[in-house]
PDB file of C-alpha atoms in Angstrom:
ATOM      1  CA  MET A   1      25.192  32.044 -90.405  1.00 42.00           C
ATOM      2  CA  GLY A   2      26.155  34.644 -92.817  1.00 45.00           C
ATOM      3  CA  LYS A   3      25.657  38.265 -92.531  1.00 51.00           C
ATOM      4  CA  LYS A   4      22.289  39.360 -93.413  1.00 51.00           C
ATOM      5  CA  SER A   5      21.764  41.615 -96.465  1.00 52.00           C
ATOM      6  CA  THR A   6      20.882  45.294 -96.159  1.00 51.00           C
ATOM      7  CA  ASN A   7      17.407  44.715 -97.214  1.00 53.00           C
ATOM      8  CA  GLU A   8      16.827  41.988 -94.387  1.00 60.00           C
ATOM      9  CA  MET A   9      18.268  43.943 -91.551  1.00 64.00           C
ATOM     10  CA  SER A  10      16.077  45.544 -89.050  1.00 68.00           C
ATOM     11  CA  PHE A  11      16.656  48.949 -87.263  1.00 67.00           C
ATOM     12  CA  LEU A  12      17.979  46.942 -84.298  1.00 74.00           C
ATOM     13  CA  ASP A  13      20.360  44.916 -86.703  1.00 72.00           C
ATOM     14  CA  HIS A  14      21.762  48.303 -88.147  1.00 71.00           C
ATOM     15  CA  LEU A  15      22.347  49.512 -84.605  1.00 82.00           C
ATOM     16  CA  GLU A  16      24.096  46.341 -83.714  1.00 83.00           C
ATOM     17  CA  ASP A  17      26.219  46.426 -86.843  1.00 80.00           C
ATOM     18  CA  LEU A  18      27.133  50.205 -86.023  1.00 85.00           C
ATOM     19  CA  ARG A  19      28.077  49.232 -82.440  1.00 88.00           C
ATOM     20  CA  TRP A  20      30.632  46.686 -83.676  1.00 89.00           C
ATOM     21  CA  HIS A  21      32.093  49.173 -86.248  1.00 89.00           C
ATOM     22  CA  LEU A  22      32.398  51.738 -83.252  1.00 93.00           C
ATOM     23  CA  ILE A  23      34.118  49.017 -81.198  1.00 94.00           C
ATOM     24  CA  ARG A  24      36.531  48.243 -83.915  1.00 94.00           C
ATOM     25  CA  ILE A  25      37.389  52.013 -84.255  1.00 95.00           C
ATOM     26  CA  THR A  26      37.776  52.431 -80.433  1.00 95.00           C
ATOM     27  CA  VAL A  27      40.210  49.406 -80.452  1.00 96.00           C
ATOM     28  CA  ALA A  28      42.183  50.744 -83.304  1.00 96.00           C
ATOM     29  CA  VAL A  29      42.582  54.166 -81.832  1.00 96.00           C
ATOM     30  CA  LEU A  30      43.450  52.819 -78.518  1.00 97.00           C
ATOM     31  CA  VAL A  31      46.184  50.489 -79.964  1.00 97.00           C
ATOM     32  CA  CYS A  32      47.692  53.385 -81.927  1.00 97.00           C
ATOM     33  CA  ALA A  33      47.448  55.654 -78.938  1.00 97.00           C
ATOM     34  CA  THR A  34      49.387  52.979 -76.871  1.00 97.00           C
ATOM     35  CA  VAL A  35      52.128  53.130 -79.436  1.00 97.00           C
ATOM     36  CA  ALA A  36      52.065  56.836 -79.409  1.00 96.00           C
ATOM     37  CA  PHE A  37      52.303  56.831 -75.694  1.00 96.00           C
ATOM     38  CA  ILE A  38      55.488  54.557 -75.827  1.00 96.00           C
ATOM     39  CA  PHE A  39      57.130  57.052 -78.216  1.00 95.00           C
ATOM     40  CA  SER A  40      55.751  60.208 -76.442  1.00 94.00           C
ATOM     41  CA  GLY A  41      59.241  61.426 -75.770  1.00 93.00           C
ATOM     42  CA  PHE A  42      60.002  61.616 -79.424  1.00 95.00           C
ATOM     43  CA  ILE A  43      56.541  63.022 -80.181  1.00 95.00           C
ATOM     44  CA  PHE A  44      56.980  65.960 -77.872  1.00 95.00           C
ATOM     45  CA  GLU A  45      60.457  66.627 -78.457  1.00 94.00           C
ATOM     46  CA  HIS A  46      60.392  66.469 -82.330  1.00 94.00           C
ATOM     47  CA  ILE A  47      56.848  67.230 -83.133  1.00 95.00           C
ATOM     48  CA  ILE A  48      54.929  69.250 -80.305  1.00 95.00           C
ATOM     49  CA  PHE A  49      57.783  71.495 -79.228  1.00 95.00           C
ATOM     50  CA  ALA A  50      59.412  71.593 -82.824  1.00 94.00           C
ATOM     51  CA  PRO A  51      57.510  74.835 -83.595  1.00 93.00           C
ATOM     52  CA  LYS A  52      58.884  76.490 -80.428  1.00 92.00           C
ATOM     53  CA  ARG A  53      62.315  76.571 -81.930  1.00 91.00           C
ATOM     54  CA  MET A  54      63.464  79.146 -84.509  1.00 90.00           C
ATOM     55  CA  ASP A  55      65.108  76.415 -86.695  1.00 90.00           C
ATOM     56  CA  PHE A  56      61.480  75.114 -87.655  1.00 93.00           C
ATOM     57  CA  PRO A  57      61.260  74.863 -91.499  1.00 93.00           C
ATOM     58  CA  THR A  58      58.340  77.345 -91.704  1.00 92.00           C
ATOM     59  CA  TYR A  59      60.133  80.129 -89.791  1.00 91.00           C
ATOM     60  CA  LYS A  60      63.255  79.594 -92.139  1.00 90.00           C
ATOM     61  CA  TRP A  61      61.184  79.897 -95.243  1.00 91.00           C
ATOM     62  CA  LEU A  62      59.251  83.008 -93.800  1.00 87.00           C
ATOM     63  CA  CYS A  63      62.598  84.695 -92.821  1.00 88.00           C
ATOM     64  CA  GLN A  64      63.987  84.064 -96.226  1.00 88.00           C
ATOM     65  CA  ALA A  65      60.983  85.550 -97.814  1.00 85.00           C
ATOM     66  CA  SER A  66      60.994  88.573 -95.575  1.00 84.00           C
ATOM     67  CA  GLN A  67      64.685  89.155 -96.420  1.00 84.00           C
ATOM     68  CA  PHE A  68      63.990  88.714-100.302  1.00 84.00           C
ATOM     69  CA  LEU A  69      61.276  91.471 -99.900  1.00 81.00           C
ATOM     70  CA  GLY A  70      63.564  93.559 -98.028  1.00 80.00           C
ATOM     71  CA  ILE A  71      61.971  93.113 -94.725  1.00 78.00           C
ATOM     72  CA  ASN A  72      64.769  92.715 -92.040  1.00 76.00           C
ATOM     73  CA  ASP A  73      62.940  93.501 -88.948  1.00 74.00           C
ATOM     74  CA  THR A  74      60.756  90.377 -88.535  1.00 79.00           C
ATOM     75  CA  THR A  75      60.081  88.079 -85.725  1.00 81.00           C
ATOM     76  CA  PHE A  76      60.489  85.185 -88.110  1.00 84.00           C
ATOM     77  CA  CYS A  77      64.314  85.861 -88.214  1.00 84.00           C
ATOM     78  CA  ALA A  78      64.713  85.964 -84.276  1.00 83.00           C
ATOM     79  CA  THR A  79      66.946  83.613 -82.415  1.00 84.00           C
ATOM     80  CA  GLU A  80      64.525  82.349 -80.026  1.00 85.00           C
ATOM     81  CA  PHE A  81      60.838  83.153 -78.736  1.00 86.00           C
ATOM     82  CA  PRO A  82      60.309  85.328 -75.808  1.00 84.00           C
ATOM     83  CA  PHE A  83      58.292  82.824 -73.742  1.00 86.00           C
ATOM     84  CA  LYS A  84      58.549  79.574 -71.696  1.00 89.00           C
ATOM     85  CA  ILE A  85      56.226  76.621 -71.373  1.00 92.00           C
ATOM     86  CA  GLN A  86      55.180  75.641 -67.886  1.00 92.00           C
ATOM     87  CA  SER A  87      53.061  72.925 -66.357  1.00 91.00           C
ATOM     88  CA  ARG A  88      50.859  74.571 -63.506  1.00 87.00           C
ATOM     89  CA  GLN A  89      48.943  71.723 -62.553  1.00 88.00           C
ATOM     90  CA  MET A  90      50.011  68.438 -60.517  1.00 90.00           C
ATOM     91  CA  ALA A  91      48.836  66.202 -63.188  1.00 90.00           C
ATOM     92  CA  GLY A  92      49.464  68.483 -66.126  1.00 91.00           C
ATOM     93  CA  GLN A  93      52.277  66.771 -67.685  1.00 94.00           C
ATOM     94  CA  PHE A  94      50.648  63.290 -67.348  1.00 95.00           C
ATOM     95  CA  SER A  95      47.238  64.606 -68.785  1.00 94.00           C
ATOM     96  CA  ALA A  96      49.150  66.269 -71.749  1.00 94.00           C
ATOM     97  CA  ASP A  97      50.860  62.971 -72.260  1.00 95.00           C
ATOM     98  CA  ILE A  98      47.595  60.809 -72.326  1.00 96.00           C
ATOM     99  CA  TRP A  99      45.502  63.245 -74.442  1.00 95.00           C
ATOM    100  CA  THR A 100      48.414  63.842 -76.892  1.00 95.00           C
ATOM    101  CA  SER A 101      48.720  59.998 -77.374  1.00 96.00           C
ATOM    102  CA  ILE A 102      44.917  59.653 -77.839  1.00 96.00           C
ATOM    103  CA  TYR A 103      44.737  62.261 -80.471  1.00 96.00           C
ATOM    104  CA  SER A 104      47.987  61.010 -82.128  1.00 96.00           C
ATOM    105  CA  GLY A 105      46.270  57.523 -82.075  1.00 96.00           C
ATOM    106  CA  PHE A 106      43.227  58.872 -83.877  1.00 96.00           C
ATOM    107  CA  VAL A 107      45.307  60.605 -86.590  1.00 96.00           C
ATOM    108  CA  ILE A 108      47.459  57.527 -87.207  1.00 96.00           C
ATOM    109  CA  ALA A 109      44.368  55.190 -87.140  1.00 96.00           C
ATOM    110  CA  PHE A 110      42.322  57.554 -89.435  1.00 95.00           C
ATOM    111  CA  PRO A 111      42.497  55.407 -92.481  1.00 94.00           C
ATOM    112  CA  TYR A 112      41.158  52.524 -90.603  1.00 94.00           C
ATOM    113  CA  VAL A 113      38.511  54.739 -88.980  1.00 93.00           C
ATOM    114  CA  ILE A 114      37.304  55.711 -92.499  1.00 92.00           C
ATOM    115  CA  TYR A 115      37.430  52.295 -93.655  1.00 89.00           C
ATOM    116  CA  GLN A 116      35.029  51.281 -90.828  1.00 90.00           C
ATOM    117  CA  PHE A 117      32.799  54.149 -91.656  1.00 87.00           C
ATOM    118  CA  TRP A 118      32.739  52.985 -95.425  1.00 85.00           C
ATOM    119  CA  SER A 119      32.071  49.387 -94.436  1.00 83.00           C
ATOM    120  CA  PHE A 120      28.922  50.699 -92.451  1.00 82.00           C
ATOM    121  CA  ILE A 121      27.429  52.669 -95.288  1.00 78.00           C
ATOM    122  CA  SER A 122      28.630  50.996 -98.345  1.00 73.00           C
ATOM    123  CA  PRO A 123      26.046  47.945 -98.287  1.00 71.00           C
ATOM    124  CA  GLY A 124      23.371  50.542 -98.911  1.00 65.00           C
ATOM    125  CA  LEU A 125      24.865  51.593-102.031  1.00 62.00           C
ATOM    126  CA  HIS A 126      24.303  50.278-105.497  1.00 63.00           C
ATOM    127  CA  ILE A 127      26.936  48.168-106.959  1.00 66.00           C
ATOM    128  CA  ASN A 128      28.017  50.844-109.414  1.00 60.00           C
ATOM    129  CA  GLU A 129      28.342  53.387-106.658  1.00 59.00           C
ATOM    130  CA  ARG A 130      30.445  51.049-104.510  1.00 62.00           C
ATOM    131  CA  ARG A 131      32.705  50.346-107.667  1.00 63.00           C
ATOM    132  CA  HIS A 132      33.103  54.031-108.422  1.00 58.00           C
ATOM    133  CA  SER A 133      33.999  54.880-104.855  1.00 60.00           C
ATOM    134  CA  ARG A 134      36.698  52.411-104.430  1.00 64.00           C
ATOM    135  CA  GLY A 135      39.286  55.214-103.929  1.00 78.00           C
ATOM    136  CA  PHE A 136      37.120  56.793-101.136  1.00 81.00           C
ATOM    137  CA  ILE A 137      39.383  55.673 -98.370  1.00 86.00           C
ATOM    138  CA  ILE A 138      42.660  56.600 -99.993  1.00 89.00           C
ATOM    139  CA  ILE A 139      41.377  60.024-101.159  1.00 89.00           C
ATOM    140  CA  THR A 140      39.787  60.845 -97.657  1.00 91.00           C
ATOM    141  CA  SER A 141      42.828  59.775 -95.819  1.00 93.00           C
ATOM    142  CA  PHE A 142      45.038  61.758 -98.135  1.00 93.00           C
ATOM    143  CA  LEU A 143      43.092  64.942 -97.841  1.00 92.00           C
ATOM    144  CA  PHE A 144      42.918  64.646 -94.048  1.00 95.00           C
ATOM    145  CA  PHE A 145      46.696  63.986 -93.751  1.00 96.00           C
ATOM    146  CA  VAL A 146      47.455  66.900 -96.033  1.00 94.00           C
ATOM    147  CA  GLY A 147      45.185  69.171 -93.843  1.00 92.00           C
ATOM    148  CA  VAL A 148      46.902  67.935 -90.785  1.00 95.00           C
ATOM    149  CA  LEU A 149      50.423  68.789 -92.314  1.00 95.00           C
ATOM    150  CA  PHE A 150      48.919  72.228 -93.451  1.00 92.00           C
ATOM    151  CA  GLY A 151      47.876  72.928 -89.850  1.00 91.00           C
ATOM    152  CA  TYR A 152      51.142  71.912 -88.469  1.00 94.00           C
ATOM    153  CA  TYR A 153      53.526  73.608 -90.825  1.00 94.00           C
ATOM    154  CA  VAL A 154      51.438  76.723 -91.623  1.00 90.00           C
ATOM    155  CA  VAL A 155      48.628  77.436 -89.048  1.00 87.00           C
ATOM    156  CA  SER A 156      50.408  76.435 -85.928  1.00 89.00           C
ATOM    157  CA  PRO A 157      53.676  78.429 -86.586  1.00 90.00           C
ATOM    158  CA  LEU A 158      51.706  81.533 -87.680  1.00 86.00           C
ATOM    159  CA  SER A 159      49.675  81.356 -84.696  1.00 85.00           C
ATOM    160  CA  ILE A 160      52.540  80.695 -82.233  1.00 88.00           C
ATOM    161  CA  ASN A 161      54.811  83.485 -83.787  1.00 86.00           C
ATOM    162  CA  PHE A 162      51.965  86.051 -83.502  1.00 83.00           C
ATOM    163  CA  LEU A 163      50.815  85.204 -80.103  1.00 83.00           C
ATOM    164  CA  ALA A 164      54.216  84.481 -78.526  1.00 85.00           C
ATOM    165  CA  ASN A 165      55.526  88.086 -79.782  1.00 84.00           C
ATOM    166  CA  TYR A 166      52.275  89.901 -78.953  1.00 80.00           C
ATOM    167  CA  SER A 167      52.649  92.206 -75.847  1.00 81.00           C
ATOM    168  CA  VAL A 168      50.603  94.595 -74.065  1.00 84.00           C
ATOM    169  CA  SER A 169      53.472  95.743 -71.809  1.00 83.00           C
ATOM    170  CA  ILE A 170      56.844  94.919 -71.059  1.00 83.00           C
ATOM    171  CA  GLU A 171      55.720  94.361 -67.436  1.00 84.00           C
ATOM    172  CA  VAL A 172      54.043  91.169 -68.741  1.00 84.00           C
ATOM    173  CA  SER A 173      56.128  88.107 -69.537  1.00 85.00           C
ATOM    174  CA  ASN A 174      54.577  85.158 -71.485  1.00 85.00           C
ATOM    175  CA  GLU A 175      54.740  81.817 -69.734  1.00 88.00           C
ATOM    176  CA  PHE A 176      52.324  79.468 -71.570  1.00 90.00           C
ATOM    177  CA  ASP A 177      50.808  76.617 -69.732  1.00 92.00           C
ATOM    178  CA  LEU A 178      51.579  73.318 -71.350  1.00 93.00           C
ATOM    179  CA  SER A 179      47.913  72.171 -71.910  1.00 92.00           C
ATOM    180  CA  SER A 180      47.446  75.586 -73.931  1.00 90.00           C
ATOM    181  CA  TRP A 181      50.395  74.931 -76.057  1.00 92.00           C
ATOM    182  CA  VAL A 182      49.398  71.382 -76.883  1.00 93.00           C
ATOM    183  CA  SER A 183      45.828  72.532 -77.433  1.00 90.00           C
ATOM    184  CA  THR A 184      47.031  75.150 -79.961  1.00 88.00           C
ATOM    185  CA  ILE A 185      49.004  72.570 -81.944  1.00 91.00           C
ATOM    186  CA  ARG A 186      46.186  70.025 -81.883  1.00 91.00           C
ATOM    187  CA  SER A 187      43.438  72.349 -82.798  1.00 87.00           C
ATOM    188  CA  SER A 188      45.201  73.725 -85.602  1.00 87.00           C
ATOM    189  CA  CYS A 189      46.131  70.360 -86.995  1.00 91.00           C
ATOM    190  CA  LEU A 190      42.851  68.626 -86.617  1.00 90.00           C
ATOM    191  CA  ALA A 191      40.728  71.747 -87.820  1.00 86.00           C
ATOM    192  CA  SER A 192      42.741  71.903 -90.956  1.00 88.00           C
ATOM    193  CA  GLY A 193      42.421  68.059 -91.301  1.00 91.00           C
ATOM    194  CA  PHE A 194      38.774  68.224 -91.357  1.00 89.00           C
ATOM    195  CA  VAL A 195      38.492  71.495 -93.365  1.00 86.00           C
ATOM    196  CA  PHE A 196      40.398  69.774 -96.136  1.00 90.00           C
ATOM    197  CA  GLU A 197      37.596  66.898 -96.250  1.00 89.00           C
ATOM    198  CA  LEU A 198      35.365  69.560 -98.069  1.00 87.00           C
ATOM    199  CA  PRO A 199      35.576  67.956-101.469  1.00 88.00           C
ATOM    200  CA  ILE A 200      34.365  64.686 -99.819  1.00 87.00           C
ATOM    201  CA  ILE A 201      31.535  66.276 -97.931  1.00 86.00           C
ATOM    202  CA  ILE A 202      30.407  68.037-101.316  1.00 86.00           C
ATOM    203  CA  TYR A 203      30.590  64.754-103.078  1.00 84.00           C
ATOM    204  CA  PHE A 204      28.054  63.171-100.712  1.00 81.00           C
ATOM    205  CA  LEU A 205      25.806  66.269-100.513  1.00 83.00           C
ATOM    206  CA  THR A 206      25.729  66.202-104.152  1.00 84.00           C
ATOM    207  CA  LYS A 207      24.910  62.588-104.361  1.00 79.00           C
ATOM    208  CA  ILE A 208      21.807  63.181-102.084  1.00 76.00           C
ATOM    209  CA  GLY A 209      20.682  66.265-103.975  1.00 78.00           C
ATOM    210  CA  LEU A 210      21.346  68.811-101.305  1.00 82.00           C
ATOM    211  CA  VAL A 211      24.116  70.719-103.318  1.00 81.00           C
ATOM    212  CA  THR A 212      24.472  71.433-106.964  1.00 83.00           C
ATOM    213  CA  PRO A 213      27.383  73.235-108.898  1.00 82.00           C
ATOM    214  CA  GLN A 214      24.799  76.085-109.616  1.00 85.00           C
ATOM    215  CA  ILE A 215      24.159  76.634-105.930  1.00 83.00           C
ATOM    216  CA  MET A 216      27.909  76.569-105.122  1.00 82.00           C
ATOM    217  CA  LYS A 217      28.562  79.087-107.834  1.00 82.00           C
ATOM    218  CA  LYS A 218      25.583  81.268-106.713  1.00 81.00           C
ATOM    219  CA  TYR A 219      26.736  81.446-103.281  1.00 78.00           C
ATOM    220  CA  ARG A 220      30.538  81.706-104.085  1.00 78.00           C
ATOM    221  CA  LYS A 221      30.598  85.210-102.646  1.00 77.00           C
ATOM    222  CA  PHE A 222      29.081  84.102 -99.259  1.00 79.00           C
ATOM    223  CA  ALA A 223      31.578  81.247 -99.252  1.00 76.00           C
ATOM    224  CA  LEU A 224      34.317  83.739 -99.598  1.00 73.00           C
ATOM    225  CA  VAL A 225      33.205  85.640 -96.614  1.00 77.00           C
ATOM    226  CA  LEU A 226      32.748  82.267 -94.618  1.00 76.00           C
ATOM    227  CA  VAL A 227      36.303  81.139 -95.642  1.00 70.00           C
ATOM    228  CA  LEU A 228      37.789  84.554 -94.418  1.00 68.00           C
ATOM    229  CA  ILE A 229      35.892  84.112 -91.221  1.00 74.00           C
ATOM    230  CA  LEU A 230      37.077  80.699 -90.692  1.00 68.00           C
ATOM    231  CA  SER A 231      40.635  81.759 -91.455  1.00 65.00           C
ATOM    232  CA  ALA A 232      40.293  84.548 -88.764  1.00 66.00           C
ATOM    233  CA  ILE A 233      39.251  81.876 -86.350  1.00 64.00           C
ATOM    234  CA  ILE A 234      41.996  79.303 -86.747  1.00 60.00           C
ATOM    235  CA  THR A 235      44.846  81.865 -87.561  1.00 60.00           C
ATOM    236  CA  PRO A 236      46.168  84.956 -85.630  1.00 57.00           C
ATOM    237  CA  PRO A 237      44.376  88.166 -86.462  1.00 57.00           C
ATOM    238  CA  ASP A 238      46.916  89.456 -89.063  1.00 58.00           C
ATOM    239  CA  LEU A 239      46.002  89.968 -92.710  1.00 60.00           C
ATOM    240  CA  ALA A 240      48.850  87.925 -94.162  1.00 61.00           C
ATOM    241  CA  SER A 241      48.199  84.905 -92.101  1.00 63.00           C
ATOM    242  CA  GLN A 242      44.579  84.922 -92.876  1.00 68.00           C
ATOM    243  CA  ILE A 243      45.452  85.174 -96.699  1.00 71.00           C
ATOM    244  CA  ILE A 244      47.885  82.258 -96.553  1.00 70.00           C
ATOM    245  CA  VAL A 245      45.236  80.060 -94.818  1.00 72.00           C
ATOM    246  CA  ALA A 246      42.237  81.217 -97.008  1.00 75.00           C
ATOM    247  CA  ILE A 247      44.072  80.468-100.327  1.00 79.00           C
ATOM    248  CA  PRO A 248      44.003  76.631-100.029  1.00 82.00           C
ATOM    249  CA  ILE A 249      40.448  76.747 -98.636  1.00 79.00           C
ATOM    250  CA  LEU A 250      39.345  78.751-101.649  1.00 82.00           C
ATOM    251  CA  ILE A 251      41.038  76.228-103.990  1.00 85.00           C
ATOM    252  CA  LEU A 252      39.298  73.384-102.273  1.00 86.00           C
ATOM    253  CA  TYR A 253      36.051  75.132-102.832  1.00 85.00           C
ATOM    254  CA  GLN A 254      36.821  75.554-106.437  1.00 86.00           C
ATOM    255  CA  VAL A 255      37.668  71.751-106.637  1.00 87.00           C
ATOM    256  CA  SER A 256      34.493  70.953-104.873  1.00 88.00           C
ATOM    257  CA  ILE A 257      32.536  72.754-107.419  1.00 87.00           C
ATOM    258  CA  TYR A 258      34.201  70.651-110.186  1.00 87.00           C
ATOM    259  CA  ILE A 259      33.471  67.470-108.131  1.00 87.00           C
ATOM    260  CA  SER A 260      29.888  68.350-107.947  1.00 86.00           C
ATOM    261  CA  LYS A 261      29.715  68.997-111.693  1.00 87.00           C
ATOM    262  CA  VAL A 262      31.154  65.513-112.419  1.00 84.00           C
ATOM    263  CA  VAL A 263      28.591  63.847-109.845  1.00 81.00           C
ATOM    264  CA  ILE A 264      25.779  65.449-111.502  1.00 84.00           C
ATOM    265  CA  ARG A 265      27.055  64.702-115.068  1.00 82.00           C
ATOM    266  CA  ASN A 266      27.272  61.011-114.080  1.00 77.00           C
ATOM    267  CA  GLN A 267      23.754  60.973-112.662  1.00 75.00           C
ATOM    268  CA  ASN A 268      22.396  62.545-115.802  1.00 76.00           C
ATOM    269  CA  LYS A 269      24.143  59.898-117.876  1.00 76.00           C
ATOM    270  CA  LYS A 270      22.532  57.150-115.764  1.00 73.00           C
ATOM    271  CA  GLN A 271      19.079  58.556-116.066  1.00 71.00           C
ATOM    272  CA  LYS A 272      19.478  58.850-119.950  1.00 71.00           C
ATOM    273  CA  ALA A 273      20.813  55.209-120.026  1.00 67.00           C
ATOM    274  CA  HIS A 274      17.575  54.035-118.347  1.00 63.00           C
ATOM    275  CA  VAL A 275      15.188  56.081-120.494  1.00 58.00           C
TER     276      VAL A 275
END
């Protein structure tokens, strides 16, 4: 039997359809997580622990920028960080390896996750809406990966540099737990990845009538405050880091206003065409 059309499907049919999409997503993430677990040595050595070394690209760029501005006494130009990473729990390293593999699997499988999500909601859209949204998976995945890279190369090193060099007394030495280190890298990357999905979120909110360009412009000042608060949450509490993180978010907000305008304009054209 062929698959029922959206109009013929009952609520239970929709739940059954959703269940199979979730099963496919879970299997894809687990497969990618297994691959990540096999290459976990490479992931930890060249990705997770890379921001711990001063030859990390971000530190080099910031060191050069500081020297260009005449700031020679900066932690970005140090030879090494004054801390060690330790595992204080019996299963600490194993747990870190497993969870890192799972989150890595999710990041790797993200385009397929979005594809499954889109496959579930697209039957409820009009033919024209499906045609105009063919690039949804590509654009969503692109924004997510750009956000993850931004979190890895900007948010993570700024946070690590600040927190690693912060000291209340010379009597206290920094010995970070492995789980705390991995959590810092993971949260920075995933939070930035989801923040960069703002244009996609605004697109759908505009489609269903909850957001308009006028509303976004009216509350731009409040959005600026929220962006600064968000920047303060995901970055260390120094002004320079917050500004560096806030700039791309503000650009995304402005792009979202333009996207909202395009959606409204297309909707108005359709209404005029049917009159």
